[in-house]
Short mmCIF file of C-alpha atoms in Angstrom, two decimals:
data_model
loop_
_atom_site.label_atom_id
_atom_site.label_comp_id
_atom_site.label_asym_id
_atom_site.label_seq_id
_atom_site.Cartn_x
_atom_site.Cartn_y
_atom_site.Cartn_z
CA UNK A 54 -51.16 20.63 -42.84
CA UNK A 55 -48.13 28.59 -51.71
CA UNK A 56 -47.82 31.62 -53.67
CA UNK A 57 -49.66 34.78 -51.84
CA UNK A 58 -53.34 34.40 -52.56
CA UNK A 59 -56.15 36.01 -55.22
CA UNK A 60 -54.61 39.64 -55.75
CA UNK A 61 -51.60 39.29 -53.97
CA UNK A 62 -50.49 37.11 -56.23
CA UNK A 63 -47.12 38.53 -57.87
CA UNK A 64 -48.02 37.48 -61.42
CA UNK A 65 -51.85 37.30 -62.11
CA UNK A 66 -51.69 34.19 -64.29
CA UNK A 67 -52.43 30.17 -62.64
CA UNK A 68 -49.77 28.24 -63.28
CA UNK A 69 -50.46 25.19 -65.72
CA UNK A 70 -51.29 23.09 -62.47
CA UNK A 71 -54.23 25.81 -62.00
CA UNK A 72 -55.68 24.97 -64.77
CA UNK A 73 -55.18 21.35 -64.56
CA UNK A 74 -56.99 21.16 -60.56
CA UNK A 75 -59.71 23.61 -62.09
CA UNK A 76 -60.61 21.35 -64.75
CA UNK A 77 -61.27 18.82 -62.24
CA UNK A 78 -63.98 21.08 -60.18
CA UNK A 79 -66.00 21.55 -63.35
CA UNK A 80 -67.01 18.02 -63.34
CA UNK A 81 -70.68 17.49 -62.45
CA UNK A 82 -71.47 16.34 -59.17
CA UNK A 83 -73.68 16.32 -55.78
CA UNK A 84 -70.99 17.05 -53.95
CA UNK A 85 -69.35 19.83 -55.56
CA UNK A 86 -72.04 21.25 -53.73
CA UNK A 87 -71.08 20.60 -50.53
CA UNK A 88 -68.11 22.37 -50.93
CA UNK A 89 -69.51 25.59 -51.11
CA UNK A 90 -70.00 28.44 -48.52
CA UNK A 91 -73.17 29.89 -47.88
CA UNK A 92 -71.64 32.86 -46.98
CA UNK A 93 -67.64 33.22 -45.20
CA UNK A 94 -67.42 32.15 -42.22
CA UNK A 95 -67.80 34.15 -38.96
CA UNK A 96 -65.20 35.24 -36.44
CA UNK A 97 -66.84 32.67 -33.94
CA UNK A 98 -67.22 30.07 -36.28
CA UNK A 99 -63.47 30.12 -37.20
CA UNK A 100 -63.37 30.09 -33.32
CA UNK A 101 -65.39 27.18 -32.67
CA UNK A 102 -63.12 25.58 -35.17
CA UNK A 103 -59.89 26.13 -33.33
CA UNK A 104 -61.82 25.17 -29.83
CA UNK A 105 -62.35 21.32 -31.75
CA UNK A 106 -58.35 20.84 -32.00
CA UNK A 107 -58.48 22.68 -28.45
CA UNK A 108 -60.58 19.88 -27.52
CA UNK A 109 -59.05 16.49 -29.42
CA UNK A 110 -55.71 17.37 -27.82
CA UNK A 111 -56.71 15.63 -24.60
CA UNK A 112 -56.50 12.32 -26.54
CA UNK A 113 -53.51 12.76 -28.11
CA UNK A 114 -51.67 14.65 -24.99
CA UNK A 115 -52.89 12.82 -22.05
CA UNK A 116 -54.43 9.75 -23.23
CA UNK A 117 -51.80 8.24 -25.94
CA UNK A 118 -48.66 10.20 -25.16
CA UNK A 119 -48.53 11.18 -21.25
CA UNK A 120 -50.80 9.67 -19.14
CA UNK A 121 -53.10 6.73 -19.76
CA UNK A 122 -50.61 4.45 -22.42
CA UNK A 123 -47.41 4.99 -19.23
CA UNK A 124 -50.59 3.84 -16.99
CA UNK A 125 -51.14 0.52 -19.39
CA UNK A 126 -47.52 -0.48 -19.82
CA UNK A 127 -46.72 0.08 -16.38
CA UNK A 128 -45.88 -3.33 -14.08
CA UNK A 129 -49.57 -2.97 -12.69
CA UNK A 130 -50.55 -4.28 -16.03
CA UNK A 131 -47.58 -7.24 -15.76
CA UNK A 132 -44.19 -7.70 -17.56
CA UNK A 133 -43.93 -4.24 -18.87
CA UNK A 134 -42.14 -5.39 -22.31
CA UNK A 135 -45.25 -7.82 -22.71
CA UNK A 136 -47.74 -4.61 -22.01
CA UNK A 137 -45.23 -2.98 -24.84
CA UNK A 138 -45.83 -5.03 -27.45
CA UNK A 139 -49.49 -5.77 -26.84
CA UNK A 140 -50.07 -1.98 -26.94
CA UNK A 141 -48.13 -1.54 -29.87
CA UNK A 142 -49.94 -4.53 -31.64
CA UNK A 143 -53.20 -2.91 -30.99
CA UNK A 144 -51.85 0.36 -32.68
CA UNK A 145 -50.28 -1.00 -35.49
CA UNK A 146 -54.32 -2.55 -36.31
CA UNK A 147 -55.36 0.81 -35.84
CA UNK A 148 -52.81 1.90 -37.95
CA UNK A 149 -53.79 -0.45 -41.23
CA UNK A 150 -57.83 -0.20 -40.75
CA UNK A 151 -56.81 3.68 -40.70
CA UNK A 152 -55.11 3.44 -43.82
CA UNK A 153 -57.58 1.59 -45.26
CA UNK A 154 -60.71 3.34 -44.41
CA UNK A 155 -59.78 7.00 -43.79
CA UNK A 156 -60.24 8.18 -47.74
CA UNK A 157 -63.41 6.33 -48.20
CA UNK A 158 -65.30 7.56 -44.71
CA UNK A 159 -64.25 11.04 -46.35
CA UNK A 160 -65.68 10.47 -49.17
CA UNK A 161 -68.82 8.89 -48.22
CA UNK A 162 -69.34 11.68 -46.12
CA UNK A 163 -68.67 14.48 -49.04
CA UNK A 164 -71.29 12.29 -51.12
CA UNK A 165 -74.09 12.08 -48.67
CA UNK A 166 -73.38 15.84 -47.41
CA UNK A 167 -73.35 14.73 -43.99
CA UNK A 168 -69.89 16.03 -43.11
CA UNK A 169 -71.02 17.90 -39.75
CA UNK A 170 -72.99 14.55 -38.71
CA UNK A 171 -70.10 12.27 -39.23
CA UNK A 172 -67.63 14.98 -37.43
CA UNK A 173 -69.93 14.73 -34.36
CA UNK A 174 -70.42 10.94 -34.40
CA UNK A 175 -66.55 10.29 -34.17
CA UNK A 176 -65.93 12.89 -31.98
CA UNK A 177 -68.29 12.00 -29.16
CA UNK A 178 -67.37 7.93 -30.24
CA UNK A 179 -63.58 9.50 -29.27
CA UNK A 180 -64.92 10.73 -26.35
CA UNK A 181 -66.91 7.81 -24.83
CA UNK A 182 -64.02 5.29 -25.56
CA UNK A 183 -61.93 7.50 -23.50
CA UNK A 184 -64.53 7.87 -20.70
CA UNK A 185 -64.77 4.11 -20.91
CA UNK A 186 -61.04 3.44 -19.83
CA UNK A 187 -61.88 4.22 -16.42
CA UNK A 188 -63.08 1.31 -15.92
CA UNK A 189 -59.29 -0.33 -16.91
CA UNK A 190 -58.14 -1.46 -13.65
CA UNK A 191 -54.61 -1.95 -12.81
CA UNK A 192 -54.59 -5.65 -13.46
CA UNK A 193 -53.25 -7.86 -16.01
CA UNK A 194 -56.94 -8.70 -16.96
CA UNK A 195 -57.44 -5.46 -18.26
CA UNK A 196 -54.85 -4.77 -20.42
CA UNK A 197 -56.72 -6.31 -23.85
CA UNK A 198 -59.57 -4.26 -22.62
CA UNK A 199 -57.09 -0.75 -21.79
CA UNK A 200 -55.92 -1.50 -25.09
CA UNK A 201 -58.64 -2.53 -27.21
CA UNK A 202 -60.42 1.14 -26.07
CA UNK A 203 -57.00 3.28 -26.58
CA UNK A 204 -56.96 1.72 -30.37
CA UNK A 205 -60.87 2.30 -31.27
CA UNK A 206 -60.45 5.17 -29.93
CA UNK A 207 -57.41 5.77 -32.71
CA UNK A 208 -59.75 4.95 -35.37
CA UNK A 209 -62.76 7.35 -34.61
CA UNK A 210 -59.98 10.11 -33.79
CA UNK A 211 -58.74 9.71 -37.21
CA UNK A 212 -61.53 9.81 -39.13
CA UNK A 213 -62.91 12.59 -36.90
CA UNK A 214 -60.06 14.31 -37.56
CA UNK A 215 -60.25 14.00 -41.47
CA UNK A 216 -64.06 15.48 -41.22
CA UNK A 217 -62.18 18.71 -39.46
CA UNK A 218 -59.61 19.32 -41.70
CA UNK A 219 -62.05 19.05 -44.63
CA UNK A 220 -63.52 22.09 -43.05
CA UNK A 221 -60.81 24.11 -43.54
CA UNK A 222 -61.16 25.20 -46.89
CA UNK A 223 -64.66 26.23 -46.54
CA UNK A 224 -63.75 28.00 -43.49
CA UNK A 225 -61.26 30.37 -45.01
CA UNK A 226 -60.54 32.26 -47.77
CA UNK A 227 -57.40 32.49 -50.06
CA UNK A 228 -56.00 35.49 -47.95
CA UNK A 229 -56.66 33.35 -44.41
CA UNK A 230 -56.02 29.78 -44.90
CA UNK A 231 -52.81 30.02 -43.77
CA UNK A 232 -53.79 31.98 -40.68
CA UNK A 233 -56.52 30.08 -40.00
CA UNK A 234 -54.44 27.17 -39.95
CA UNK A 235 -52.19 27.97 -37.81
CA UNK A 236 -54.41 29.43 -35.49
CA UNK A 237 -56.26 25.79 -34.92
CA UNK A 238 -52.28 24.32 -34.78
CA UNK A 239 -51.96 26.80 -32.00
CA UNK A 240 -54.99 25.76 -30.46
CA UNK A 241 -54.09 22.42 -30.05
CA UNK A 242 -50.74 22.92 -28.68
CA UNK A 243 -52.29 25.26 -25.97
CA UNK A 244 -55.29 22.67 -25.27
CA UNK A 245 -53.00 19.99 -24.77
CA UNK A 246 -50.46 22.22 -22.74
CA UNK A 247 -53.56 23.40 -20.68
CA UNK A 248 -55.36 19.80 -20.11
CA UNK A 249 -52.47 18.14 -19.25
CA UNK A 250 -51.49 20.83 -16.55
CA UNK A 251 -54.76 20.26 -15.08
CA UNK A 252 -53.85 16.65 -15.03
CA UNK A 253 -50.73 17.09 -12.70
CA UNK A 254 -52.13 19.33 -10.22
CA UNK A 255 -55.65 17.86 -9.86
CA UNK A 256 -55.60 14.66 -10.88
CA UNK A 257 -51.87 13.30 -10.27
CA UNK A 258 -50.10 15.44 -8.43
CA UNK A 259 -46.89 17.11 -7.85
CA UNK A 260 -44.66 15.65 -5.73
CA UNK A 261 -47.61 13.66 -3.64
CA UNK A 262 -49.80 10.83 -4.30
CA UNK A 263 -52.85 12.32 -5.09
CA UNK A 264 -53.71 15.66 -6.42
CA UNK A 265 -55.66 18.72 -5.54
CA UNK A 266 -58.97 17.08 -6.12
CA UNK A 267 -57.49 14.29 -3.49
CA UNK A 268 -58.82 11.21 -5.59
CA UNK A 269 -57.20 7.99 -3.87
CA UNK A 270 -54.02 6.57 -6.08
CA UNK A 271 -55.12 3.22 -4.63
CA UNK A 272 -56.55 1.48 -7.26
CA UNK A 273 -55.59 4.17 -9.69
CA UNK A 274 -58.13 5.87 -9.26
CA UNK A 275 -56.74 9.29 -9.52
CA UNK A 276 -54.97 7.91 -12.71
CA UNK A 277 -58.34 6.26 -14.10
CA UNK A 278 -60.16 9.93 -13.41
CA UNK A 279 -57.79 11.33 -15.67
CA UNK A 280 -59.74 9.70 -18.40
CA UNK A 281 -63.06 10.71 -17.48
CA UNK A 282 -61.62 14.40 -17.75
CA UNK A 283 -60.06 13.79 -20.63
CA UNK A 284 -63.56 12.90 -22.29
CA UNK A 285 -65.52 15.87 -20.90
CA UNK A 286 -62.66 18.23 -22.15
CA UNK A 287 -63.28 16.63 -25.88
CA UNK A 288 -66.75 16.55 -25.47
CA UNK A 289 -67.55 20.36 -24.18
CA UNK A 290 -64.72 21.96 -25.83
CA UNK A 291 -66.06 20.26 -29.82
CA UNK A 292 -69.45 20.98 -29.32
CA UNK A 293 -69.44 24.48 -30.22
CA UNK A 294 -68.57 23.66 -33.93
CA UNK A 295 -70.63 21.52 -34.16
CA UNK A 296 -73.50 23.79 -33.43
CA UNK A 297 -72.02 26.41 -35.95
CA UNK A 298 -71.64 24.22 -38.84
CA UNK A 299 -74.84 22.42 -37.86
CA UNK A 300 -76.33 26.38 -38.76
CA UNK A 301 -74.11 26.84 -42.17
CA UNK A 302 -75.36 23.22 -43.30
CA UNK A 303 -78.86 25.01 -42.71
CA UNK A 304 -77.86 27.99 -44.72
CA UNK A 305 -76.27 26.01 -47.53
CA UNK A 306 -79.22 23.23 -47.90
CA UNK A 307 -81.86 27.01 -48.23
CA UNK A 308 -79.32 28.19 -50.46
CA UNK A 309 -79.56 24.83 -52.87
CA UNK A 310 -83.00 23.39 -52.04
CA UNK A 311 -82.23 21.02 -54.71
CA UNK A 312 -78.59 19.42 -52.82
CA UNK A 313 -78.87 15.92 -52.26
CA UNK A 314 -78.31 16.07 -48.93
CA UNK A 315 -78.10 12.38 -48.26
CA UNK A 316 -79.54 10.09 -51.47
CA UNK A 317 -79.27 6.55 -52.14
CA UNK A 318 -76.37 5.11 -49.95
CA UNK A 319 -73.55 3.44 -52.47
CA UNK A 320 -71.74 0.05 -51.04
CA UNK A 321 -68.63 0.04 -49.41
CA UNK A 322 -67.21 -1.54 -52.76
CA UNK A 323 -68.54 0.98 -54.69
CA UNK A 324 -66.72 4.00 -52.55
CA UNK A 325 -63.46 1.92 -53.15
CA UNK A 326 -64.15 1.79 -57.08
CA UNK A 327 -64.76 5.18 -56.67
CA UNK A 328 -61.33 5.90 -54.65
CA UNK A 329 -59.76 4.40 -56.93
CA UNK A 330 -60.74 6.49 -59.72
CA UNK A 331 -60.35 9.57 -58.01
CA UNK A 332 -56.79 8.26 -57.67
CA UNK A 333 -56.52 7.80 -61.30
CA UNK A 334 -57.87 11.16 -61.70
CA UNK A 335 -55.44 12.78 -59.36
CA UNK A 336 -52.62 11.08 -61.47
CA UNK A 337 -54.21 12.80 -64.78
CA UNK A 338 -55.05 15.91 -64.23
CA UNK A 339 -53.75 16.87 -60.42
CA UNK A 340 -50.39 14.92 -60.33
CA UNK A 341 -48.95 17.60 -58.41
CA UNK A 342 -51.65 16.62 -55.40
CA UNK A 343 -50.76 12.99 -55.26
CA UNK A 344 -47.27 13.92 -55.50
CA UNK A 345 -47.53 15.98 -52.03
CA UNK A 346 -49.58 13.66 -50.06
CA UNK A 347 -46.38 11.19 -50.80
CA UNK A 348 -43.62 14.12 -50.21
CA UNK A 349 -45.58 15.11 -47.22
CA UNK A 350 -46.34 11.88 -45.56
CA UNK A 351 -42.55 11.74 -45.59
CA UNK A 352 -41.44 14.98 -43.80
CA UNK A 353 -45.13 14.74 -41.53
CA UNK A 354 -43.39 11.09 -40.52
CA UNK A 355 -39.41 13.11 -39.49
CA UNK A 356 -42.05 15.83 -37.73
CA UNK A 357 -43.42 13.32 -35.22
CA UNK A 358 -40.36 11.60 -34.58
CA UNK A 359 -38.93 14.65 -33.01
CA UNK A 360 -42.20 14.71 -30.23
CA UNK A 361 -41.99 10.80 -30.29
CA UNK A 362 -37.85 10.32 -29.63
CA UNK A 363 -37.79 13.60 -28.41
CA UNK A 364 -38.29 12.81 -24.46
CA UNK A 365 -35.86 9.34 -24.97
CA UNK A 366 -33.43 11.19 -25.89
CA UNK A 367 -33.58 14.12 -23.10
CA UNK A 368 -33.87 10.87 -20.64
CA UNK A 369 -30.96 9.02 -22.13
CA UNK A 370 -28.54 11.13 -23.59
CA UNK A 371 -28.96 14.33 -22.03
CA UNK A 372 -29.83 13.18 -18.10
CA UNK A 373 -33.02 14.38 -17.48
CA UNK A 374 -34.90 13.62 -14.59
CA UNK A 375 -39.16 12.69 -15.37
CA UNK A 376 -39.83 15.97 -14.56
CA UNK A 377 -37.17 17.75 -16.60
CA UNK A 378 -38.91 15.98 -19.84
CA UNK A 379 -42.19 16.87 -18.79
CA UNK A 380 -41.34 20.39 -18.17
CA UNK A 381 -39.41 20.78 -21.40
CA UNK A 382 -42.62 18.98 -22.94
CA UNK A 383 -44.98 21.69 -21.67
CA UNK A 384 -42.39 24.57 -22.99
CA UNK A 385 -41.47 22.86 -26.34
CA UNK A 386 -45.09 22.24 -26.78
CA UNK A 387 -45.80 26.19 -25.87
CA UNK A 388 -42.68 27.37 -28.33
CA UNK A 389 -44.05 25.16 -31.19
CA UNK A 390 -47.89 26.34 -30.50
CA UNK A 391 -46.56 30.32 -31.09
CA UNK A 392 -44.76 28.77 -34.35
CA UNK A 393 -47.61 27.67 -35.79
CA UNK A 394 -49.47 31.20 -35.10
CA UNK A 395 -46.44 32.97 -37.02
CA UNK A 396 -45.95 30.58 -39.40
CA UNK A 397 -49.80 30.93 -40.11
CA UNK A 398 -49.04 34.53 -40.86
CA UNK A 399 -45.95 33.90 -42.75
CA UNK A 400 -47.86 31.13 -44.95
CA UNK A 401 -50.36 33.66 -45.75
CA UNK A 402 -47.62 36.29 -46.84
CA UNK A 403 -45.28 33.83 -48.51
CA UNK A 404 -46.84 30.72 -49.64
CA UNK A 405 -46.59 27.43 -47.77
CA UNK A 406 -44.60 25.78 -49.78
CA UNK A 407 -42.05 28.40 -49.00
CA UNK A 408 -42.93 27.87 -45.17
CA UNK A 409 -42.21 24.21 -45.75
CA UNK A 410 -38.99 24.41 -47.04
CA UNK A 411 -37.58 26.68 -44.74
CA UNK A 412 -39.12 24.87 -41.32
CA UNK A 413 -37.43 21.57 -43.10
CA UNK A 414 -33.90 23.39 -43.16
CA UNK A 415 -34.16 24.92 -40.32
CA UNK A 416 -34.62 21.50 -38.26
CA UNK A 417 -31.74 20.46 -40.13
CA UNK A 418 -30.12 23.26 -38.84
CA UNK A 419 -31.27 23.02 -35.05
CA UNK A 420 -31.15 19.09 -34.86
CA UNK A 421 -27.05 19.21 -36.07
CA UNK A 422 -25.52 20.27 -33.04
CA UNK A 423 -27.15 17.71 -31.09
CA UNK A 424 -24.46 15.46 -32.30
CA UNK A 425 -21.38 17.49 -30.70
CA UNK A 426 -22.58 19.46 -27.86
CA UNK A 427 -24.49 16.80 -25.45
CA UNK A 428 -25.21 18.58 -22.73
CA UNK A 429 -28.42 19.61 -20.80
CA UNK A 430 -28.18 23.00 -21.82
CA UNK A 431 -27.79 22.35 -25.55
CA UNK A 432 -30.93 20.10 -25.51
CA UNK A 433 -32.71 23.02 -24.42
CA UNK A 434 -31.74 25.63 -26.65
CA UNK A 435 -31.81 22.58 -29.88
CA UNK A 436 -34.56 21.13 -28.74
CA UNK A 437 -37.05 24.44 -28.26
CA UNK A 438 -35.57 25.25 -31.75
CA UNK A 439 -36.78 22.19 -33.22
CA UNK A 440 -40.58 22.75 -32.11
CA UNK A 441 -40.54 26.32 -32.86
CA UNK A 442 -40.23 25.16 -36.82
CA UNK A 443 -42.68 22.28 -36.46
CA UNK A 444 -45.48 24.15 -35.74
CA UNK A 445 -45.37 25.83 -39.08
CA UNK A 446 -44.45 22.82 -41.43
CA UNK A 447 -47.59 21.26 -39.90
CA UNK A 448 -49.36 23.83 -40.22
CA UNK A 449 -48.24 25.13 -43.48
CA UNK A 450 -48.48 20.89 -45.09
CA UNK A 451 -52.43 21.21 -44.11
CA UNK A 452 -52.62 24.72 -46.01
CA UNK A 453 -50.93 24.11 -49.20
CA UNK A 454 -53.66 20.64 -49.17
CA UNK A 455 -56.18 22.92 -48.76
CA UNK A 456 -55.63 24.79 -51.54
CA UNK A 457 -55.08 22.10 -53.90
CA UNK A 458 -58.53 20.23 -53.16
CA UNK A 459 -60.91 20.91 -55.50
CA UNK A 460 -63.95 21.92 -54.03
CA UNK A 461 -66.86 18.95 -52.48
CA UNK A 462 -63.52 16.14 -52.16
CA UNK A 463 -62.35 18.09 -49.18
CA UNK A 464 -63.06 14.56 -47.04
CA UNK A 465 -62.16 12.01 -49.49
CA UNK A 466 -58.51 14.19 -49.90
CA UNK A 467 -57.46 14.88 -46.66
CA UNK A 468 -58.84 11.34 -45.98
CA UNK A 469 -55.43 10.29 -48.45
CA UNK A 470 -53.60 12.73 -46.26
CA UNK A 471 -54.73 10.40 -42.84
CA UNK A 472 -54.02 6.99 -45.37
CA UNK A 473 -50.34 8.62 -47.12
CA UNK A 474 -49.36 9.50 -43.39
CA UNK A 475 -49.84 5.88 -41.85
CA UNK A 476 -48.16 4.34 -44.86
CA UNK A 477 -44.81 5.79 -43.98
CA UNK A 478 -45.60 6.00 -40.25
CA UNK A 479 -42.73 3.32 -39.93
CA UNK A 480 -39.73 5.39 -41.36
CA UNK A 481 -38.39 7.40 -38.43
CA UNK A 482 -38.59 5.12 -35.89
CA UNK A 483 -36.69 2.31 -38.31
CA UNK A 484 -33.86 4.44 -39.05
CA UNK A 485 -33.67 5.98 -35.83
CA UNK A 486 -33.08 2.16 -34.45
CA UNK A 487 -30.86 1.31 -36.74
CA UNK A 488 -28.69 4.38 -36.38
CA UNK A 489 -28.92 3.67 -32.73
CA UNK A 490 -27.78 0.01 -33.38
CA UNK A 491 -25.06 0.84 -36.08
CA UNK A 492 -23.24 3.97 -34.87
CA UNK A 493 -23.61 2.13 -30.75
CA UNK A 494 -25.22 5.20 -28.73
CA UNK A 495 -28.59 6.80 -28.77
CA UNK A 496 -27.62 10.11 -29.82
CA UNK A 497 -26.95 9.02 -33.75
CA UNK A 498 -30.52 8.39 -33.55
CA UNK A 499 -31.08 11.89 -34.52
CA UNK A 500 -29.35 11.19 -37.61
CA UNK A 501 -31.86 8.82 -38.38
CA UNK A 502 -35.04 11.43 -38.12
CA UNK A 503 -32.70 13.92 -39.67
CA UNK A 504 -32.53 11.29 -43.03
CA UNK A 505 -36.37 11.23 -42.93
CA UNK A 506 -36.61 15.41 -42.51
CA UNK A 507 -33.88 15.92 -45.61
CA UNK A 508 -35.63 13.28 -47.64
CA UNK A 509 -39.08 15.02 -47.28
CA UNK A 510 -37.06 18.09 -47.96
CA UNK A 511 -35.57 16.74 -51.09
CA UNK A 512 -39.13 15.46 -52.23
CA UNK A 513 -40.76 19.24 -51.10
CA UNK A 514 -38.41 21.38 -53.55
CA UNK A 515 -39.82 20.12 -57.04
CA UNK A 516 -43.39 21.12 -55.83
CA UNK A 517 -44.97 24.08 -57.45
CA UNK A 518 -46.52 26.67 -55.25
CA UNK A 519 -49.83 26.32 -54.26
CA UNK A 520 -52.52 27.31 -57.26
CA UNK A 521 -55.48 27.23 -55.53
CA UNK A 522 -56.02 30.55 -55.04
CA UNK A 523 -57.49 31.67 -58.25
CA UNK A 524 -59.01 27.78 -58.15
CA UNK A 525 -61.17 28.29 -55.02
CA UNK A 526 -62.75 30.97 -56.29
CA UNK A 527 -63.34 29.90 -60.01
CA UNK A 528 -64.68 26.34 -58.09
CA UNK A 529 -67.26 28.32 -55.95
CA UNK A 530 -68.09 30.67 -59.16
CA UNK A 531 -68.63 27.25 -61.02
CA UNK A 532 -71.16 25.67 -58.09
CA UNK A 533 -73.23 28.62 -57.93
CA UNK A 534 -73.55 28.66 -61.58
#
């Protein structure tokens, strides 16, 4: 989503990669500005923070992983393969225009200073996209259009979500990154949790046709609602950053009267030239920064095939009914939401790097059994173990980021995080098919996620801890000189 911070550091000196990210931050530029604090940020701010991943969660929970995709692949929409494919089509575009513009919206919006403004356009973009799939009806004539909305609405999400993660180190300090970090982890485990409840007793239903609202399923309606909720949750629940950072931007631009605080707009080619020397950059004097985005788009790629495979195999393999996986979703979901607060805590006190590893091995650990015991019972206990340790390596891969982006590229960095991510998107699901189609049952499949989780493992261990704890500081010391 690191060695103990400022004082609590057990040896006072940075380590050579210190000195190597600080060097960076002492290069002149508009936007080192940017990534300074007027002053640290409030309680309520910090809250308002957490309340945005509160908020996005409805897209990811109900509208691409419970709800509104099972809606457009179901037979109302046609051959169901057919819907399949077309969906995942539409993704995998998403996918490469994510790749290739995430780092470059980032930066363009640490340049022009206008992170808050950008945040707000692609969250209420997210927002109307998923209001506008009401108006999918269940009808093969509305698939490209279901589709076409679900996959823009990918591409704002994304880039909205690059804009909020940027925030985090100028959000926290070196003692409460970690925290802080888990805390908006937490957050968006709970929001989802919460939203999608609210989904199966008003909208859906349990055990009827309708739900407690009593919207008709005819039409799919009740179904089609779900996405106007889903909106209005995003909507409310971001706004409250939004107004808070709208009020530090206000602080910082009386603080530096001088900040360019928008300037001459460069070209699109020109924010790629410059990608591609911050790139170069990286690989001269912060090679231990381009070396995590790779090690962690591997292990962030094994993470999300445990959510993604996770309900085929408790339908396939372990005989779950629809609503056994969507209970165990709800729990597992709850179990890895509390991991991510502890890990938070732990990340603070240990490092993340540290946190890291030991989530890593202990999937390993919980995932193993799997393969011998194959009953319902097992899942359960294996399973809940397995999101109670990704929670923190999320958390903790977003923290030890943090600290290695030198101040005023927060955007433009964790906008390689979005790109490094989508790159190796494909690696658990390949090897889960082919262990699947070599071994002849579904169950090896977990051998498949478990090759991507060791090999992210393997690529974690040569990493230094985190240095940016004497950096952050010695970045804002060099802006406000």
């Amino acid at each position: 989503m690191s060695s103990p911070r400022s004082s609590s550091r057990p040896h006072g000196r940075p380590t050579p990669e210190a000195h190597r990210v600080s060097a960076t931050s002492r290069e002149p530029s508009s936007a080192r500005d940017s990534g300074s604090t007027p002053h640290p940020a409030k309680r309520s701010t910090i809250t308002a923070w957490a309340l945005w991943d509160m908020g996005s969660a409805a897209f990811n929970a109900i509208m691409t992983t419970f709800v509104f995709t099972v809606y457009l692949t179901s037979k109302s929409f046609g051959d169901t393969d057919h819907a399949s494919a077309t969906l995942s089509a539409g993704l995998t575009i998403a996918g490469v225009l994510i790749a290739a513009l995430a780092p470059v919206t980032g930066q363009r919006a640490d340049v022009g200073g206008r992170r808050t403004l950008w945040l707000g356009i692609n969250t209420y973009a997210t927002a109307a996209l998923m209001a506008a799939c009401f108006f999918v009806a269940p009808d093969p004539s509305f698939l490209l259009l279901g589709m076409g909305l679900i996959c823009a609405a990918n591409v704002v999400n994304e880039f909205a979500v690059v804009n909020y993660n940027a925030l985090l180190p100028e959000l926290s300090t070196p003692a409460s990154v970690g925290r802080i970090s888990g805390f908006g982890w937490a957050c968006g485990y709970f929001g989802g949790i919460i939203a999608l409840g609210i989904v199966l007793v008003a909208f859906i239903g349990l055990g009827s046709d309708t739900g407690m609202l009593g919207i008709p399923a005819e039409g799919a309606y009740n179904v089609r609602s779900v996405a106007l909720f889903a909106a209005a949750w995003c909507a409310v629940l971001s706004t409250p950053l939004l107004i808070a950072m709208r009020r530090r931007d206000a602080a910082r631009l009386h603080s530096h009267p001088l900040q360019d605080a928008g300037g001459k707009r460069e070209s699109l080619a020109a924010s790629y030239r410059r990608l591609w020397g911050t790139l170069k950059r990286l690989y001269r004097t912060s090679p231990q920064t381009l070396y995590f985005l790779v090690a962690s788009a591997v292990f962030r790629d094994g993470l999300a095939g445990i959510f993604t495979f996770g309900g085929v195999l408790a339908a396939g393999t372990f005989g779950f009914a629809t609503t056994d996986v969507i209970i165990f979703a709800i729990v597992g979901n709850i179990v890895a939401g509390l991991g991510a607060l502890l890990g938070g805590k732990l990340d603070d006190a240990l490092g993340p790097k540290r946190v890291i590893i030991a989530s890593l091995i202990g999937i390993l650990l919980a995932a193993a059994p799997l393969l011998v015991f194959r009953s319902p019972v097992a899942f359960w206990i294996c399973g809940l173990a397995l999101c109670a340790f990704v929670g923190p390596a999320q958390s903790a891969s977003r923290t030890y980021l943090a600290q290695l982006t030198p101040a005023g590229q927060e955007g433009e960095i964790f906008g390689l995080y979005s790109t490094t991510g989508r790159a190796t998107s494909f690696l658990a699901p390949t090897l889960f098919t082919l262990f699947v189609s070599l071994l002849g049952a579904q169950i090896w499949g977990i051998v498949g996620i478990m090759a991507v989780i060791a090999l992210g493992l393997v690529l974690t261990l040569p990493l230094s801890p985190a240095p940016a704890a004497p950096n952050r500081a010695l970045q804002e010391q060099t802006v406000a000189g």
